[in-house]
CSV table of C-alpha atoms in Angstrom, one decimal:
chain,number,residue,atom,x,y,z
U,1,UNK,CA,9.0,4.7,26.1
U,2,UNK,CA,8.2,5.6,29.7
U,3,UNK,CA,5.8,4.6,32.4
U,4,UNK,CA,2.9,7.0,33.2
U,5,UNK,CA,1.1,5.6,36.1
U,6,UNK,CA,0.4,2.0,35.0
U,7,UNK,CA,0.6,2.8,31.3
U,8,UNK,CA,3.3,2.2,28.7
U,9,UNK,CA,3.9,5.3,26.6
U,10,UNK,CA,5.3,4.8,23.1
U,11,UNK,CA,6.9,7.4,20.8
U,12,UNK,CA,6.5,6.6,17.1
U,13,UNK,CA,8.5,8.4,14.3
U,14,UNK,CA,7.3,7.4,10.8
U,15,UNK,CA,8.9,8.4,7.6
U,16,UNK,CA,7.1,11.6,6.7
U,17,UNK,CA,4.9,10.5,3.7
U,18,UNK,CA,1.3,9.6,3.6
U,19,UNK,CA,2.0,6.0,2.7
U,20,UNK,CA,4.1,5.6,5.9
U,21,UNK,CA,2.2,7.9,8.3
U,22,UNK,CA,-1.2,6.4,7.9
U,23,UNK,CA,-0.2,2.7,8.6
U,24,UNK,CA,1.7,3.9,11.7
U,25,UNK,CA,-1.3,5.8,12.9
U,26,UNK,CA,-3.5,2.8,12.4
U,27,UNK,CA,-1.0,0.7,14.4
U,28,UNK,CA,-1.0,3.3,17.1
U,29,UNK,CA,-4.8,3.2,17.2
U,30,UNK,CA,-4.5,-0.5,17.7
U,31,UNK,CA,-2.0,0.0,20.5
U,32,UNK,CA,-4.3,2.6,22.1
U,33,UNK,CA,-7.2,0.2,22.0
U,34,UNK,CA,-5.1,-2.1,24.2
U,35,UNK,CA,-4.4,0.7,26.8
U,36,UNK,CA,-1.0,1.8,25.4
U,37,UNK,CA,-0.5,5.6,25.2
U,38,UNK,CA,1.1,6.7,22.0
U,39,UNK,CA,2.7,9.9,20.6
U,40,UNK,CA,3.4,10.2,16.9
U,41,UNK,CA,6.1,12.6,15.7
U,42,UNK,CA,5.2,14.0,12.3
U,43,UNK,CA,6.4,16.5,9.8
U,44,UNK,CA,3.5,19.0,9.3
U,45,UNK,CA,1.0,17.8,6.7
U,46,UNK,CA,-2.3,19.2,5.2
U,47,UNK,CA,-5.7,17.7,5.6
U,48,UNK,CA,-4.9,15.9,8.8
U,49,UNK,CA,-7.6,14.9,11.3
U,50,UNK,CA,-6.3,14.5,14.9
U,51,UNK,CA,-7.0,10.9,16.0
U,52,UNK,CA,-8.6,11.0,19.4
U,53,UNK,CA,-6.4,8.3,20.9
U,54,UNK,CA,-3.1,9.4,19.6
U,55,UNK,CA,-1.0,12.5,20.5
U,56,UNK,CA,0.9,14.3,17.8
U,57,UNK,CA,4.1,16.4,17.8
U,58,UNK,CA,5.8,17.9,14.8
U,59,UNK,CA,9.4,18.2,13.6
U,60,UNK,CA,11.5,19.2,10.5
U,61,UNK,CA,13.2,16.7,8.2
U,62,UNK,CA,16.5,16.9,6.3
U,63,UNK,CA,17.4,14.6,3.4
U,64,UNK,CA,20.8,13.1,2.5
U,65,UNK,CA,22.4,12.1,-0.8
U,66,UNK,CA,24.3,9.0,-1.9
U,67,UNK,CA,25.3,7.4,-5.2
U,68,UNK,CA,26.0,3.7,-5.2
U,69,UNK,CA,26.8,1.0,-7.8
U,70,UNK,CA,24.4,-1.9,-8.5
U,71,UNK,CA,24.5,-5.4,-9.8
U,72,UNK,CA,22.7,-6.5,-13.0
U,73,UNK,CA,22.6,-10.2,-11.9
U,74,UNK,CA,19.4,-12.0,-11.1
U,75,UNK,CA,18.7,-12.5,-7.4
U,76,UNK,CA,16.9,-15.0,-5.1
U,77,UNK,CA,14.7,-13.8,-2.3
U,78,UNK,CA,13.1,-16.2,0.2
U,79,UNK,CA,9.5,-17.0,-0.7
U,80,UNK,CA,9.8,-15.8,-4.3
U,81,UNK,CA,10.8,-17.4,-7.6
U,82,UNK,CA,14.1,-16.1,-9.0
U,83,UNK,CA,13.9,-12.4,-9.6
U,84,UNK,CA,14.9,-10.9,-13.0
U,85,UNK,CA,16.6,-7.5,-12.7
U,86,UNK,CA,13.4,-5.6,-13.5
U,87,UNK,CA,11.6,-7.4,-10.7
U,88,UNK,CA,14.0,-6.1,-8.1
U,89,UNK,CA,13.4,-2.9,-6.2
U,90,UNK,CA,14.2,0.0,-8.5
U,91,UNK,CA,16.7,1.6,-6.1
U,92,UNK,CA,18.8,-1.5,-6.7
U,93,UNK,CA,18.0,-2.2,-10.4
U,94,UNK,CA,18.2,1.4,-11.6
U,95,UNK,CA,21.6,2.4,-10.2
U,96,UNK,CA,21.9,6.0,-8.9
U,97,UNK,CA,18.3,7.0,-9.8
U,98,UNK,CA,17.0,7.2,-6.3
U,99,UNK,CA,20.0,8.3,-4.2
U,100,UNK,CA,18.1,9.7,-1.3
U,101,UNK,CA,15.9,6.7,-0.9
U,102,UNK,CA,18.8,4.3,-1.2
U,103,UNK,CA,20.6,6.3,1.5
U,104,UNK,CA,17.6,6.0,3.8
U,105,UNK,CA,17.3,2.2,3.2
U,106,UNK,CA,20.9,1.6,3.8
U,107,UNK,CA,21.3,3.7,6.9
U,108,UNK,CA,18.3,2.4,8.7
U,109,UNK,CA,20.4,-0.8,9.3
U,110,UNK,CA,23.3,0.9,10.9
U,111,UNK,CA,22.1,0.4,14.4
U,112,UNK,CA,20.2,-2.8,13.8
U,113,UNK,CA,22.1,-4.5,16.6
U,114,UNK,CA,20.4,-2.2,19.1
U,115,UNK,CA,16.8,-3.0,18.1
U,116,UNK,CA,14.7,-5.1,20.4
U,117,UNK,CA,12.1,-5.8,17.7
U,118,UNK,CA,11.6,-5.3,14.0
U,119,UNK,CA,7.9,-4.3,13.6
U,120,UNK,CA,6.7,-5.1,10.0
U,121,UNK,CA,3.6,-3.9,8.4
U,122,UNK,CA,2.8,-7.2,6.8
U,123,UNK,CA,1.0,-10.5,7.6
U,124,UNK,CA,3.1,-13.6,8.4
U,125,UNK,CA,1.0,-15.9,6.1
U,126,UNK,CA,1.6,-13.6,3.1
U,127,UNK,CA,5.4,-14.0,3.1
U,128,UNK,CA,6.4,-16.6,5.8
U,129,UNK,CA,9.8,-17.4,4.3
U,130,UNK,CA,10.7,-13.8,4.1
U,131,UNK,CA,9.7,-13.2,7.7
U,132,UNK,CA,11.7,-16.2,8.8
U,133,UNK,CA,14.7,-14.9,7.0
U,134,UNK,CA,14.3,-11.5,8.6
U,135,UNK,CA,14.1,-13.1,12.0
U,136,UNK,CA,17.7,-14.3,11.5
U,137,UNK,CA,18.8,-10.7,11.6
U,138,UNK,CA,16.7,-9.9,14.7
U,139,UNK,CA,13.3,-10.6,16.4
U,140,UNK,CA,10.6,-9.8,13.8
U,141,UNK,CA,6.9,-9.2,14.4
U,142,UNK,CA,4.4,-8.8,11.6
U,143,UNK,CA,1.5,-6.6,12.8
U,144,UNK,CA,-0.6,-5.9,9.7
U,145,UNK,CA,-2.8,-5.1,8.0
U,146,UNK,CA,-2.7,-1.5,9.1
U,147,UNK,CA,-6.0,-0.4,7.6
U,148,UNK,CA,-9.0,1.2,9.3
U,149,UNK,CA,-10.6,-1.4,11.7
U,150,UNK,CA,-14.0,-1.0,10.1
U,151,UNK,CA,-12.8,-3.2,7.3
U,152,UNK,CA,-11.1,-5.8,9.6
U,153,UNK,CA,-12.9,-6.4,12.9
U,154,UNK,CA,-14.8,-3.2,13.4
U,155,UNK,CA,-13.4,-2.8,17.0
U,156,UNK,CA,-13.9,0.9,16.4
U,157,UNK,CA,-17.0,1.5,14.2
U,158,UNK,CA,-15.9,5.1,13.6
U,159,UNK,CA,-12.5,4.1,12.2
U,160,UNK,CA,-13.5,4.0,8.5
U,161,UNK,CA,-10.9,6.4,6.9
U,162,UNK,CA,-7.2,7.2,7.2
U,163,UNK,CA,-6.4,10.3,9.3
U,164,UNK,CA,-4.0,11.9,6.7
U,165,UNK,CA,-4.8,12.9,3.2
U,166,UNK,CA,-2.4,14.9,1.1
U,167,UNK,CA,-5.3,15.9,-1.2
U,168,UNK,CA,-8.7,17.1,0.0
U,169,UNK,CA,-11.9,15.1,-0.8
U,170,UNK,CA,-15.2,17.0,-0.6
U,171,UNK,CA,-18.0,15.1,1.0
U,172,UNK,CA,-20.3,15.6,-2.0
U,173,UNK,CA,-17.6,14.2,-4.3
U,174,UNK,CA,-17.2,11.1,-2.2
U,175,UNK,CA,-21.0,10.7,-2.1
U,176,UNK,CA,-21.4,11.0,-5.8
U,177,UNK,CA,-18.7,8.4,-6.4
U,178,UNK,CA,-20.5,6.0,-4.2
U,179,UNK,CA,-23.8,6.6,-5.9
U,180,UNK,CA,-22.2,6.1,-9.3
U,181,UNK,CA,-20.7,2.8,-8.2
U,182,UNK,CA,-24.1,1.6,-6.8
U,183,UNK,CA,-25.6,1.9,-10.3
U,184,UNK,CA,-23.1,-0.5,-11.8
U,185,UNK,CA,-23.3,-4.3,-11.9
U,186,UNK,CA,-21.1,-6.4,-9.5
U,187,UNK,CA,-17.5,-6.8,-10.6
U,188,UNK,CA,-18.0,-4.5,-13.7
U,189,UNK,CA,-15.7,-1.5,-12.8
U,190,UNK,CA,-12.0,-1.1,-13.3
U,191,UNK,CA,-10.4,1.1,-10.6
U,192,UNK,CA,-7.1,2.7,-11.7
U,193,UNK,CA,-4.8,4.7,-9.5
U,194,UNK,CA,-1.0,5.1,-9.2
U,195,UNK,CA,-0.8,6.6,-5.8
U,196,UNK,CA,0.5,10.0,-4.6
U,197,UNK,CA,4.0,10.1,-6.2
U,198,UNK,CA,3.9,8.4,-9.6
U,199,UNK,CA,4.8,10.7,-12.5
U,200,UNK,CA,3.8,9.3,-15.9
U,201,UNK,CA,5.0,10.5,-19.3
U,202,UNK,CA,2.5,12.2,-21.6
U,203,UNK,CA,2.8,9.2,-24.0
U,204,UNK,CA,2.1,6.8,-21.2
U,205,UNK,CA,-1.0,8.7,-20.1
U,206,UNK,CA,-2.3,8.7,-23.6
U,207,UNK,CA,-1.9,4.9,-23.8
U,208,UNK,CA,-3.6,4.5,-20.4
U,209,UNK,CA,-6.5,6.7,-21.5
U,210,UNK,CA,-7.0,4.9,-24.8
U,211,UNK,CA,-6.6,1.4,-23.2
U,212,UNK,CA,-9.2,2.2,-20.6
U,213,UNK,CA,-11.7,3.4,-23.2
U,214,UNK,CA,-11.1,0.6,-25.6
U,215,UNK,CA,-11.3,-2.1,-22.9
U,216,UNK,CA,-15.0,-1.1,-22.8
U,217,UNK,CA,-15.5,-1.6,-19.1
U,218,UNK,CA,-16.8,0.9,-16.6
U,219,UNK,CA,-13.9,2.6,-14.8
U,220,UNK,CA,-12.7,5.1,-12.2
U,221,UNK,CA,-9.4,6.7,-12.9
U,222,UNK,CA,-7.7,8.8,-10.2
U,223,UNK,CA,-5.5,11.4,-11.8
U,224,UNK,CA,-3.8,13.9,-9.5
U,225,UNK,CA,-4.4,17.6,-10.4
U,226,UNK,CA,-0.7,17.9,-11.2
U,227,UNK,CA,-1.1,15.2,-13.8
U,228,UNK,CA,-4.4,16.2,-15.4
U,229,UNK,CA,-2.8,18.2,-18.2
U,230,UNK,CA,-1.3,14.9,-19.6
U,231,UNK,CA,-4.8,13.5,-20.4
U,232,UNK,CA,-5.3,13.7,-24.2
U,233,UNK,CA,-7.4,16.5,-25.4
U,234,UNK,CA,-10.9,15.5,-26.3
U,235,UNK,CA,-10.8,12.5,-23.9
U,236,UNK,CA,-14.4,11.7,-23.0
U,237,UNK,CA,-15.1,9.2,-20.2
U,238,UNK,CA,-18.5,8.1,-21.2
U,239,UNK,CA,-18.3,4.9,-19.2
U,240,UNK,CA,-16.2,6.2,-16.4
U,241,UNK,CA,-15.2,8.8,-13.8
U,242,UNK,CA,-11.9,10.8,-13.7
U,243,UNK,CA,-11.2,11.9,-10.2
U,244,UNK,CA,-8.5,14.1,-8.7
U,245,UNK,CA,-8.5,12.0,-5.5
U,246,UNK,CA,-10.8,9.6,-3.7
U,247,UNK,CA,-11.1,7.4,-0.6
U,248,UNK,CA,-9.5,4.4,-2.1
U,249,UNK,CA,-10.4,1.9,0.5
U,250,UNK,CA,-14.1,2.9,0.2
U,251,UNK,CA,-14.0,2.4,-3.6
U,252,UNK,CA,-12.2,-0.9,-3.3
U,253,UNK,CA,-14.8,-2.2,-0.8
U,254,UNK,CA,-17.6,-1.6,-3.2
U,255,UNK,CA,-18.7,-4.8,-4.9
U,256,UNK,CA,-19.0,-3.1,-8.3
U,257,UNK,CA,-15.2,-3.0,-8.5
U,258,UNK,CA,-13.9,-6.0,-10.4
U,259,UNK,CA,-10.2,-5.2,-10.5
U,260,UNK,CA,-7.6,-2.6,-9.4
U,261,UNK,CA,-5.1,-1.4,-12.0
U,262,UNK,CA,-2.4,-0.4,-9.5
U,263,UNK,CA,1.2,0.8,-9.2
U,264,UNK,CA,1.5,-1.9,-6.5
U,265,UNK,CA,2.4,0.3,-3.6
U,266,UNK,CA,2.5,-1.8,-0.4
U,267,UNK,CA,-0.4,0.0,1.3
U,268,UNK,CA,-2.6,-0.2,-1.8
U,269,UNK,CA,-1.7,-3.9,-2.2
U,270,UNK,CA,-2.6,-4.7,1.5
U,271,UNK,CA,-5.9,-2.8,1.1
U,272,UNK,CA,-6.7,-4.8,-2.1
U,273,UNK,CA,-5.9,-8.1,-0.4
U,274,UNK,CA,-8.0,-7.2,2.6
U,275,UNK,CA,-11.0,-6.5,0.3
U,276,UNK,CA,-10.6,-9.5,-2.0
U,277,UNK,CA,-10.0,-7.6,-5.3
U,278,UNK,CA,-7.9,-9.0,-8.2
U,279,UNK,CA,-5.2,-6.7,-9.6
U,280,UNK,CA,-3.5,-5.6,-12.8
U,281,UNK,CA,-0.1,-4.3,-11.7
U,282,UNK,CA,2.0,-1.6,-13.3
U,283,UNK,CA,4.8,-1.0,-10.8
U,284,UNK,CA,6.7,2.3,-11.0
U,285,UNK,CA,9.6,2.4,-8.5
U,286,UNK,CA,11.1,1.3,-5.1
U,287,UNK,CA,9.7,-2.0,-3.9
U,288,UNK,CA,6.7,-2.0,-6.3
U,289,UNK,CA,8.3,-4.4,-9.0
U,290,UNK,CA,9.0,-7.0,-6.3
U,291,UNK,CA,5.5,-6.6,-4.8
U,292,UNK,CA,4.1,-7.2,-8.3
U,293,UNK,CA,6.0,-10.4,-8.4
U,294,UNK,CA,4.2,-11.6,-5.3
U,295,UNK,CA,0.8,-10.6,-6.8
U,296,UNK,CA,1.4,-12.5,-10.0
U,297,UNK,CA,3.5,-15.5,-9.1
U,298,UNK,CA,3.0,-16.1,-5.3
U,299,UNK,CA,-0.5,-15.0,-4.3
U,300,UNK,CA,-1.8,-15.4,-7.9
U,301,UNK,CA,-4.4,-12.7,-7.7
U,302,UNK,CA,-3.5,-10.8,-10.9
U,303,UNK,CA,-1.1,-10.1,-13.7
U,304,UNK,CA,1.6,-7.6,-14.4
U,305,UNK,CA,1.7,-5.5,-17.6
U,306,UNK,CA,4.6,-5.9,-20.0
U,307,UNK,CA,6.6,-2.8,-20.8
U,308,UNK,CA,7.5,-2.3,-24.5
U,309,UNK,CA,11.1,-1.8,-25.8
U,310,UNK,CA,10.4,1.9,-25.8
U,311,UNK,CA,9.6,1.9,-22.0
U,312,UNK,CA,5.9,2.4,-22.5
U,313,UNK,CA,3.0,0.0,-21.7
U,314,UNK,CA,0.9,0.2,-24.8
U,315,UNK,CA,-2.9,0.4,-25.1
U,316,UNK,CA,-3.2,-3.2,-26.4
U,317,UNK,CA,-1.3,-4.6,-23.4
U,318,UNK,CA,-3.4,-2.5,-21.1
U,319,UNK,CA,-6.6,-3.8,-22.7
U,320,UNK,CA,-5.4,-7.4,-22.7
U,321,UNK,CA,-4.4,-7.4,-19.0
U,322,UNK,CA,-7.7,-5.8,-17.9
U,323,UNK,CA,-9.6,-8.4,-20.0
U,324,UNK,CA,-7.6,-11.2,-18.5
U,325,UNK,CA,-8.4,-10.2,-14.9
U,326,UNK,CA,-12.0,-9.2,-15.5
U,327,UNK,CA,-13.3,-12.1,-17.6
U,328,UNK,CA,-10.4,-14.1,-19.1
U,329,UNK,CA,-9.7,-17.8,-18.6
U,330,UNK,CA,-8.1,-17.2,-15.2
U,331,UNK,CA,-10.5,-14.5,-14.0
U,332,UNK,CA,-12.3,-17.0,-11.7
U,333,UNK,CA,-9.0,-18.2,-10.3
U,334,UNK,CA,-7.9,-14.7,-9.6
U,335,UNK,CA,-11.1,-13.8,-7.8
U,336,UNK,CA,-11.2,-17.1,-5.8
U,337,UNK,CA,-7.5,-16.5,-4.7
U,338,UNK,CA,-8.2,-12.9,-3.8
U,339,UNK,CA,-11.1,-14.0,-1.6
U,340,UNK,CA,-9.0,-16.7,0.0
U,341,UNK,CA,-6.2,-14.3,0.8
U,342,UNK,CA,-8.8,-11.8,2.1
U,343,UNK,CA,-9.8,-14.4,4.8
U,344,UNK,CA,-6.2,-15.1,5.7
U,345,UNK,CA,-5.3,-11.4,6.0
U,346,UNK,CA,-8.3,-10.5,8.1
U,347,UNK,CA,-7.9,-13.5,10.4
U,348,UNK,CA,-4.4,-12.2,11.3
U,349,UNK,CA,-5.9,-9.5,13.4
U,350,UNK,CA,-8.6,-11.7,14.8
U,351,UNK,CA,-8.5,-13.4,18.2
U,352,UNK,CA,-5.5,-15.7,18.1
U,353,UNK,CA,-4.4,-14.4,14.7
U,354,UNK,CA,-0.7,-14.1,13.9
U,355,UNK,CA,-0.6,-10.3,13.9
U,356,UNK,CA,-2.8,-10.0,17.0
U,357,UNK,CA,-0.5,-12.3,19.0
U,358,UNK,CA,2.5,-10.3,17.8
U,359,UNK,CA,1.0,-7.1,18.9
U,360,UNK,CA,0.2,-8.5,22.4
U,361,UNK,CA,3.7,-9.9,22.6
U,362,UNK,CA,5.1,-6.5,21.7
U,363,UNK,CA,3.1,-4.8,24.4
U,364,UNK,CA,4.0,-7.4,27.0
U,365,UNK,CA,7.7,-6.9,26.2
U,366,UNK,CA,7.4,-3.1,26.7
U,367,UNK,CA,5.7,-3.6,30.1
U,368,UNK,CA,8.4,-6.1,31.1
U,369,UNK,CA,11.1,-3.7,30.1
U,370,UNK,CA,9.6,-1.0,32.2
U,371,UNK,CA,9.1,-3.2,35.2
U,372,UNK,CA,12.8,-4.4,34.9
U,373,UNK,CA,14.0,-0.8,35.0
């Protein structure tokens, strides 16, 4: 950081994937709205719209490799019930399967003693015990949710979409999706998406397709172009749409959507909580199993599918979980909890909210550091 006139200037270097870049850009937009100049260093990416308040520079990345042993014992995490092995992050539970990611996670702590702050894309009220435990390692500030401000406080009415999309969305496709949703009753649509990285087996794709059809709800299923060939031949979505990509936050904000069938990526989870939508979770890797634990057992806004002994989530399980969240005995509970957490999450960035106070504290600390130097 440096002083330019009377301004603090911050250099931000996010991990170069869409799920990391977009939250950091939203955080930088928030800083810019408070008079802090920001520059974001990025690996080049397609379909990027230059945000007006944030400068960009580009760099090349190189990945490392590491194989590590794991423990099969159950673990305890502050704020969570005891975790079974399959509920732990996959780079711990599935030993050696994600060496590059594990290398990244381990090595980001090597210089932890030099950090002035840990800036966390979360909300204190969502996981207070975990934040308090993190604070024992170093000063921790939660600054989330990092979603477009239109869905939070509308401090920037033009901030409705994320700046970076790995896959293009034609305006006419977005418009037709919105029009389709507007013809459906409130809470009648299942939205299904597994993010930009999940790679399903052909068998699993067939079970998802049949489960969706036999659940007999309206649905939107996002299937990346690289995954389309796995959809069973002859599959006809009479009650739904199959899209290559969409503006997820716009879909989730539509009142026709009754639940989100999700891989439980952190960004998707925060978006869903911000918009008060219950979830069916089918975590794939990294931290997603642990996030699913929060969804089901802490926030109580949905259920997690059970994986069969063959490693596949069957169509009957898919149908049952969708039915449970959409209109089962606990459906009202899930919706009420989702709406309650929505208010908690949105208040965090309101005046006097936990995240807003942390952002102000962070900016103040930067200005004090400059003045001391």
